[in-house]
Amino acid sequence: MEKKFPKDFLWGVAHASHQVEGNSKGNDWWDWEQQGKTKESSGWACDSWNRYPIDNKLAQELGCDAFRISFEWFRIEPKKGKFSKDGIEHYRKNLQDMKKRGLKRVVTLWHWTSPMWFVEDGGWHSEHSVEHFTSYCSKIIEELGDEIDMFITINEPRLPLNRGYLKGDFPPGKRNPKDFLKARKNMIKAHRECYDICKKKQPKIPVGITQFCNVFEYTNPKSFLWSFIKKMQRKYNWYFQDQIKDKQDFVGINYYFGMDISLLPPFAKMKNDEKKLTEMGWGVYPNGLFELLISAWGRYKKPVYIFENGISDEKDTRRAQYIKVHTEAVRDAIAQGANVKGYFYWSLLDNFEWLLGYSRKFGLCEIDKETMDRIPRKSYFEYQKLIAGYKGKSQKKRG
Ligand code: IFM
């Protein structure tokens, strides 16, 4: 089967403010880091706050059509209801620089970090959270709406909720199911209201969320538990999108790995294949992406985007192959009729990987921590070739 990607397919890279900008004094993750809850502090990160034109140039030279970034809420609204002109102008310049380079601007409003005043006012589990978030969203749309091509309100809501309210290793560090439910309800409400705000003020900008998705691989597919687990997997993956299905213009998927489960009674045992594990301990499973894309398109009939897919691979021996097999899975899903419109590699740069600090290396480029120079890895050039190849000619089906 021969199949090209659609002409308007977006090839991209992604990163997020707290993980790359540096010096994020003023948000809750910075505070969490100072409490010693992470391997190390984010510090100056990649200094992308100052070096964003270099990052944009790297994305442009890769041959990307789009760059996914996020805004850092405390830089835009350092005090409740008081917006920073400098913060807004900074992001405007960044967005204009991207446009100049032919990059579509995909902006995430909330990629896990909140201003301290928001946390002190109760955080996501407080009833005020929706009002605070929608006010931030309104300001962004009013001020920067003309410079945004796609808008993601919330990145992977499930992770900060599970980890922040059940496991307690992300801020706000709670283990409280009641607060978890309140926070989840508020996030859903906040997204729904933001969607309406955007549609009123900038109806042309597509709006949605993006979700971290899990896929289970089975070693004994004939087990009676098979269809039950598959059903649970779908419920789990699509919970948020189900709640907002009338308020999303696309379906965003972040996909990294599959989990191999041996259904050995009495317990289902997680059994990732050692050989395939990445530095994150994740199993490489491109068929999982294929399955998700088919499922997302079938369920919602809205354009589907992979807003994150990547591998931590310090020696850079596996990254190019990882991208190759996953993009082939995307191409196959398109060939099967799924309306997939974009693929974003996570990440352009090695960046701050939350609890794990800088010990994980997802970047197409490494960072020289002394000079903050970006050093493209071999896989940067492989991805560049791959994009050019896909744009230029039709490809053979994967083996
Ligand atoms: O680095 C994170 C990102 O912030 C959210 N999605 C998963 C990535 C890799 O763990």
mmCIF file of N, CA, C and O and ligand atoms in Angstrom, residues 16 19 111-112 155-156 212 254 256 280 282 308 346 351-354 362, ligand 1:
data_model
loop_
_atom_site.group_PDB
_atom_site.id
_atom_site.type_symbol
_atom_site.label_atom_id
_atom_site.label_comp_id
_atom_site.label_asym_id
_atom_site.label_seq_id
_atom_site.Cartn_x
_atom_site.Cartn_y
_atom_site.Cartn_z
ATOM 1 N N ALA A 16 7.598 22.730 26.363
ATOM 2 C CA ALA A 16 6.709 23.437 27.290
ATOM 3 C C ALA A 16 7.511 24.404 28.144
ATOM 4 O O ALA A 16 8.671 24.139 28.482
ATOM 5 N N GLN A 19 9.715 23.633 31.259
ATOM 6 C CA GLN A 19 10.780 22.662 30.986
ATOM 7 C C GLN A 19 11.960 23.266 30.227
ATOM 8 O O GLN A 19 13.031 22.677 30.197
ATOM 9 N N HIS A 111 0.460 23.853 30.867
ATOM 10 C CA HIS A 111 1.238 22.609 30.797
ATOM 11 C C HIS A 111 1.772 22.363 32.217
ATOM 12 O O HIS A 111 2.969 22.450 32.474
ATOM 13 N N TRP A 112 0.846 22.169 33.164
ATOM 14 C CA TRP A 112 1.102 21.676 34.527
ATOM 15 C C TRP A 112 1.574 22.702 35.546
ATOM 16 O O TRP A 112 1.665 22.379 36.722
ATOM 17 N N ASN A 155 -2.756 20.514 28.932
ATOM 18 C CA ASN A 155 -1.934 19.371 28.516
ATOM 19 C C ASN A 155 -2.135 18.202 29.482
ATOM 20 O O ASN A 155 -1.953 18.357 30.696
ATOM 21 N N GLU A 156 -2.499 17.055 28.949
ATOM 22 C CA GLU A 156 -2.547 15.794 29.714
ATOM 23 C C GLU A 156 -3.154 15.961 31.099
ATOM 24 O O GLU A 156 -2.485 15.711 32.116
ATOM 25 N N PHE A 212 -2.442 12.212 27.441
ATOM 26 C CA PHE A 212 -1.469 11.120 27.488
ATOM 27 C C PHE A 212 -2.259 9.813 27.403
ATOM 28 O O PHE A 212 -3.162 9.589 28.195
ATOM 29 N N ASN A 254 -1.036 12.355 23.136
ATOM 30 C CA ASN A 254 0.393 12.251 23.444
ATOM 31 C C ASN A 254 0.654 10.775 23.679
ATOM 32 O O ASN A 254 0.048 10.165 24.558
ATOM 33 N N TYR A 256 3.614 7.604 23.972
ATOM 34 C CA TYR A 256 5.024 7.232 24.124
ATOM 35 C C TYR A 256 5.279 5.731 24.107
ATOM 36 O O TYR A 256 6.287 5.282 23.590
ATOM 37 N N MET A 280 13.321 5.624 30.021
ATOM 38 C CA MET A 280 12.201 5.900 30.932
ATOM 39 C C MET A 280 11.602 4.596 31.465
ATOM 40 O O MET A 280 10.648 4.622 32.245
ATOM 41 N N TRP A 282 10.145 2.489 29.391
ATOM 42 C CA TRP A 282 8.929 2.348 28.590
ATOM 43 C C TRP A 282 9.168 1.390 27.411
ATOM 44 O O TRP A 282 10.251 1.401 26.811
ATOM 45 N N GLU A 308 2.557 14.847 21.032
ATOM 46 C CA GLU A 308 3.818 14.417 21.621
ATOM 47 C C GLU A 308 4.054 12.954 21.282
ATOM 48 O O GLU A 308 3.129 12.141 21.379
ATOM 49 N N TRP A 346 8.415 15.021 20.535
ATOM 50 C CA TRP A 346 8.816 15.549 21.844
ATOM 51 C C TRP A 346 10.208 15.047 22.121
ATOM 52 O O TRP A 346 10.381 13.859 22.318
ATOM 53 N N ASN A 351 15.371 18.623 27.964
ATOM 54 C CA ASN A 351 14.798 19.616 28.875
ATOM 55 C C ASN A 351 14.503 19.035 30.246
ATOM 56 O O ASN A 351 14.837 17.878 30.521
ATOM 57 N N PHE A 352 13.870 19.838 31.072
ATOM 58 C CA PHE A 352 13.626 19.469 32.475
ATOM 59 C C PHE A 352 12.480 18.469 32.549
ATOM 60 O O PHE A 352 11.334 18.825 32.293
ATOM 61 N N GLU A 353 12.820 17.228 32.896
ATOM 62 C CA GLU A 353 11.815 16.169 32.901
ATOM 63 C C GLU A 353 11.237 15.995 34.323
ATOM 64 O O GLU A 353 11.378 14.976 34.973
ATOM 65 N N TRP A 354 10.641 17.069 34.825
ATOM 66 C CA TRP A 354 9.863 17.051 36.067
ATOM 67 C C TRP A 354 10.617 16.391 37.222
ATOM 68 O O TRP A 354 11.735 16.805 37.506
ATOM 69 N N PHE A 362 15.226 13.603 25.945
ATOM 70 C CA PHE A 362 14.270 13.425 24.851
ATOM 71 C C PHE A 362 14.650 14.237 23.609
ATOM 72 O O PHE A 362 13.977 14.158 22.581
HETATM 73 O O1 IFM B 1 8.111 15.797 29.444
HETATM 74 C C1 IFM B 1 6.824 15.298 29.453
HETATM 75 C C2 IFM B 1 5.830 16.368 29.052
HETATM 76 O O2 IFM B 1 5.912 17.495 29.852
HETATM 77 C C3 IFM B 1 4.423 15.829 29.141
HETATM 78 N N1 IFM B 1 4.297 14.603 28.387
HETATM 79 C C4 IFM B 1 5.266 13.560 28.628
HETATM 80 C C5 IFM B 1 6.672 14.141 28.477
HETATM 81 C C6 IFM B 1 7.725 13.037 28.687
HETATM 82 O O3 IFM B 1 7.579 12.438 29.938
#
